[in-house]
Coordinates of C-alpha atoms in Angstrom, one line a residue:
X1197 CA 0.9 8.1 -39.1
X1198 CA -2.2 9.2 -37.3
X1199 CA -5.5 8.5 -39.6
X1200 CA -8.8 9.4 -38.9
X1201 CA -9.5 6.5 -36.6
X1202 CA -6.8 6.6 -34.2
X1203 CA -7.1 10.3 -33.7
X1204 CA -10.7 9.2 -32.9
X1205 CA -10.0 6.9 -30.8
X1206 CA -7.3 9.0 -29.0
X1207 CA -9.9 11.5 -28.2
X1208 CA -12.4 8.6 -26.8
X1209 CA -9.7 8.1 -24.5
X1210 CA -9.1 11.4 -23.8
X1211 CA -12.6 12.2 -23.4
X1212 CA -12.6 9.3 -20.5
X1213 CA -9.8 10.1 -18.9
X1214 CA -11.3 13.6 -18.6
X1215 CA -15.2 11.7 -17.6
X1216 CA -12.9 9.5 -14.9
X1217 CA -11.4 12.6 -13.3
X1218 CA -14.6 14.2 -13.0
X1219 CA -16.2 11.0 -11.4
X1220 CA -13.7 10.6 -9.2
X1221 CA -13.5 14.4 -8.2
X1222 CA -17.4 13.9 -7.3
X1223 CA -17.4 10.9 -5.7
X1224 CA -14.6 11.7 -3.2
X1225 CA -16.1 15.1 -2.6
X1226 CA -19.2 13.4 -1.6
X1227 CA -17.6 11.1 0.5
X1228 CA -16.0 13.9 2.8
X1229 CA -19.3 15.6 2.9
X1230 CA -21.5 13.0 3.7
X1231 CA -18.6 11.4 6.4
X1232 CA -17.5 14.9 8.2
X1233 CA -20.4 17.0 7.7
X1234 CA -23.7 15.2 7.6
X1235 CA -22.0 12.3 9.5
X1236 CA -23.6 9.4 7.5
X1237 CA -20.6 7.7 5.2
X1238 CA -21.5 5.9 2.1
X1239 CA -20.7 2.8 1.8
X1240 CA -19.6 2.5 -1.7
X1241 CA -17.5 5.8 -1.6
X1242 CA -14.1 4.1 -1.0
X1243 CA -14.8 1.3 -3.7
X1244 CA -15.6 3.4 -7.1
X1245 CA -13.2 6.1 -7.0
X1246 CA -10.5 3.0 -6.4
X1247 CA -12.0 1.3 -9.8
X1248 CA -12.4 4.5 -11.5
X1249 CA -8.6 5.0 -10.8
X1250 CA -7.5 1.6 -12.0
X1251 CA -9.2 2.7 -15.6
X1252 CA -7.7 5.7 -15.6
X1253 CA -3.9 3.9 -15.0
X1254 CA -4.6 1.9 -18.0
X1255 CA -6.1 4.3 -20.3
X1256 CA -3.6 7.0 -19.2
X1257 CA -0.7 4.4 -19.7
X1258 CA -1.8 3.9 -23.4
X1259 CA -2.1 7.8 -24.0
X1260 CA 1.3 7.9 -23.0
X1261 CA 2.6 5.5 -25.2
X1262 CA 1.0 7.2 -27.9
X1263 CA 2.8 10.3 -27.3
X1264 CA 5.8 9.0 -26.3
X1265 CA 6.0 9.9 -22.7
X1266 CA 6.9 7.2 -21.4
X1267 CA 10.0 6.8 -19.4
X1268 CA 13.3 6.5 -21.6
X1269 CA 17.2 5.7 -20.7
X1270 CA 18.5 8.1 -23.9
X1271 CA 21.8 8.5 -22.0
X1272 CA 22.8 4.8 -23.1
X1273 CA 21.8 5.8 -26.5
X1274 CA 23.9 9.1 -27.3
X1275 CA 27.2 7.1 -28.1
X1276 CA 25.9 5.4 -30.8
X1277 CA 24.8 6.9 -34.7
X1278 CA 21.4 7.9 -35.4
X1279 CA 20.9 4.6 -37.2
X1280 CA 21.7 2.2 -34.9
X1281 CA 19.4 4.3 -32.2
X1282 CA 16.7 3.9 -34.6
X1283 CA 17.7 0.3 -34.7
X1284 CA 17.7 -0.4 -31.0
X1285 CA 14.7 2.0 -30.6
X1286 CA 12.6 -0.7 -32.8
X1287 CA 14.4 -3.6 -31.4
X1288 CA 13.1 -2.4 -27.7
X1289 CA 9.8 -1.3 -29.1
X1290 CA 9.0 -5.0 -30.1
X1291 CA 10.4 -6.3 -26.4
X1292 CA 7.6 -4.4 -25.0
X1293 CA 5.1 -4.8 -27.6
X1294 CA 5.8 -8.9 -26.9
X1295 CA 5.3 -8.0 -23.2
X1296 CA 2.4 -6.5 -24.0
X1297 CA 0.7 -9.4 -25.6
X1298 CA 1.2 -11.7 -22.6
X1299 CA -0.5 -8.6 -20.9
X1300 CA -3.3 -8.8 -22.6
X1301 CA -3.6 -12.8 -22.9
X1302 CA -3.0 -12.7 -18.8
X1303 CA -5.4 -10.0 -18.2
X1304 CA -7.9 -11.7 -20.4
X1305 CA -7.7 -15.0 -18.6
X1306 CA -8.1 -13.2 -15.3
X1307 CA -10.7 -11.0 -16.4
X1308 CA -12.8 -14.4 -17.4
X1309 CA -12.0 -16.2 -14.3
X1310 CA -13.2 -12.7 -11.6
X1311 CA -16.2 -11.9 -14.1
X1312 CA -18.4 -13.8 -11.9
X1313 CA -17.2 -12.5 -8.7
X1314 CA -18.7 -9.0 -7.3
X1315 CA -17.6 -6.2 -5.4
X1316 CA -18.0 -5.6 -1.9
X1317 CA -19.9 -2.4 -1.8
X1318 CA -20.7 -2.0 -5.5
X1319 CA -21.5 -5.4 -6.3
X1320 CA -19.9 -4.8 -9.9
X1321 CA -18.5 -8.0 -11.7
X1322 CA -15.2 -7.6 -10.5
X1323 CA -14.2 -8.5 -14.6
X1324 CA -15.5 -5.2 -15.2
X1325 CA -12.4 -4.1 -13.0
X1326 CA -9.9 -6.1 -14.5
X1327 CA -11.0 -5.6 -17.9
X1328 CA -9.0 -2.2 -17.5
X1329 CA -5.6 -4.6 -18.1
X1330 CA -6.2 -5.8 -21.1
X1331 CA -8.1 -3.4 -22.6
X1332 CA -5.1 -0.4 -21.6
X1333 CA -3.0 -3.3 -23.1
X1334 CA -4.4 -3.9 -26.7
X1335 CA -4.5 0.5 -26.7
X1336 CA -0.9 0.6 -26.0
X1337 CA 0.0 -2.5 -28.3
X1338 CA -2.1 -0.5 -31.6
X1339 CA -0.2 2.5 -30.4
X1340 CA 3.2 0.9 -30.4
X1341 CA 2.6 -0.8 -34.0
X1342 CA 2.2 2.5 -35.6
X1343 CA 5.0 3.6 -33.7
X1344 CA 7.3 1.0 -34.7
X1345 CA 5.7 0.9 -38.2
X1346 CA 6.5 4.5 -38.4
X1347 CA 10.2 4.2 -37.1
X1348 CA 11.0 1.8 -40.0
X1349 CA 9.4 3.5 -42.7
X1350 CA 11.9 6.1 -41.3
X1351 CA 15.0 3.4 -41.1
X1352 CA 14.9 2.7 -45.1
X1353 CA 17.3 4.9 -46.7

C-alpha cells in the first residue's frame, strides 16, 4: 500500500540518510587531518558527527520498519497456521505501534524541556538533538499503520 506520498517521503528519508553519511564521512575526515596532520583539533569535530549519528539511528530505524527488516522470532511462529500468524503478527504490530506512541509523547516532552539548553561545542539547542526520537518515532508509527492496515486487508477471507 505504498501511494505517492509515502514513497516520497521514503526517499526524503533515504535521501538524508545518504546527506548524514556524507556529513559524517567529512566531518570525521577533517577531524583526523586537522588533529594528526596539521596539529590544530577542532573543537566541534567530536560533537556533530555524534548528533549526526543519533538522526541517522532514528531515521534508519523507521526505514527499517518500512521494509520490514527489523528483527523477528519467526521460529515461535512456524507451528501455528498461516492465519493465526497473520493474527499474532497484527496483534504484536499494535504492541509496538502502542510503544511507539509513548515514544513519541516522551520524546516530545523531552525535546520541549532540552530545547533551551545548548551544546557544548556547537551551541545547538540540544531539542534539535532530541527531536530525532520522536520524529524517527511518528516515521515508524505511519510505517507500521500501513503495515498493519495492509496485513488485515489480507486477513479477511
Amino acid at each position: 500500500m505504498d501511494t505517492i506520498v509515502i514513497r516520497r517521503l521514503t526517499q526524503l528519508v533515504e535521501w538524508m540518510l545518504v546527506v548524514l553519511s556524507i556529513l559524517i564521512f567529512v566531518v570525521v575526515f577533517l577531524q583526523v587531518l586537522f588533529r594528526y596532520l596539521l596539529r590544530q583539533p577542532l573543537f566541534w569535530s567530536e560533537e556533530l558527527p555524534r548528533y549526526l549519528l543519533i538522526w541517522m539511528s532514528f531515521l534508519a530505524a523507521a526505514l527499517a520498519q518500512k521494509q520490514g527488516a527489523h528483527i523477528n522470532i519467526t521460529l515461535c511462529l512456524a507451528p501455528f497456521s498461516t492465519r493465526t500468524r497473520q493474527v499474532l503478527k497484527i496483534l504484536t504490530d499494535a504492541a509496538i505501534l502502542a510503544f511507539l506512541w509513548v515514544l513519541i509523547y516522551s520524546g516530545s516532552l523531552v525535546t520541549s524541556i532540552t530545547a533551551h539548553h545548548r551544546s557544548t561545542a556547537l551551541q545547538l539547542p540540544m531539542g534539535l538533538v532530541y527531536a530525532a526520537l520522536p520524529v524517527g518515532a511518528v516515521l515508524m508509527s505511519l510505517y507500521l499503520v500501513l503495515q498493519i492496515a495492509d496485513a488485515m486487508r489480507r486477513l479477511k477471507p
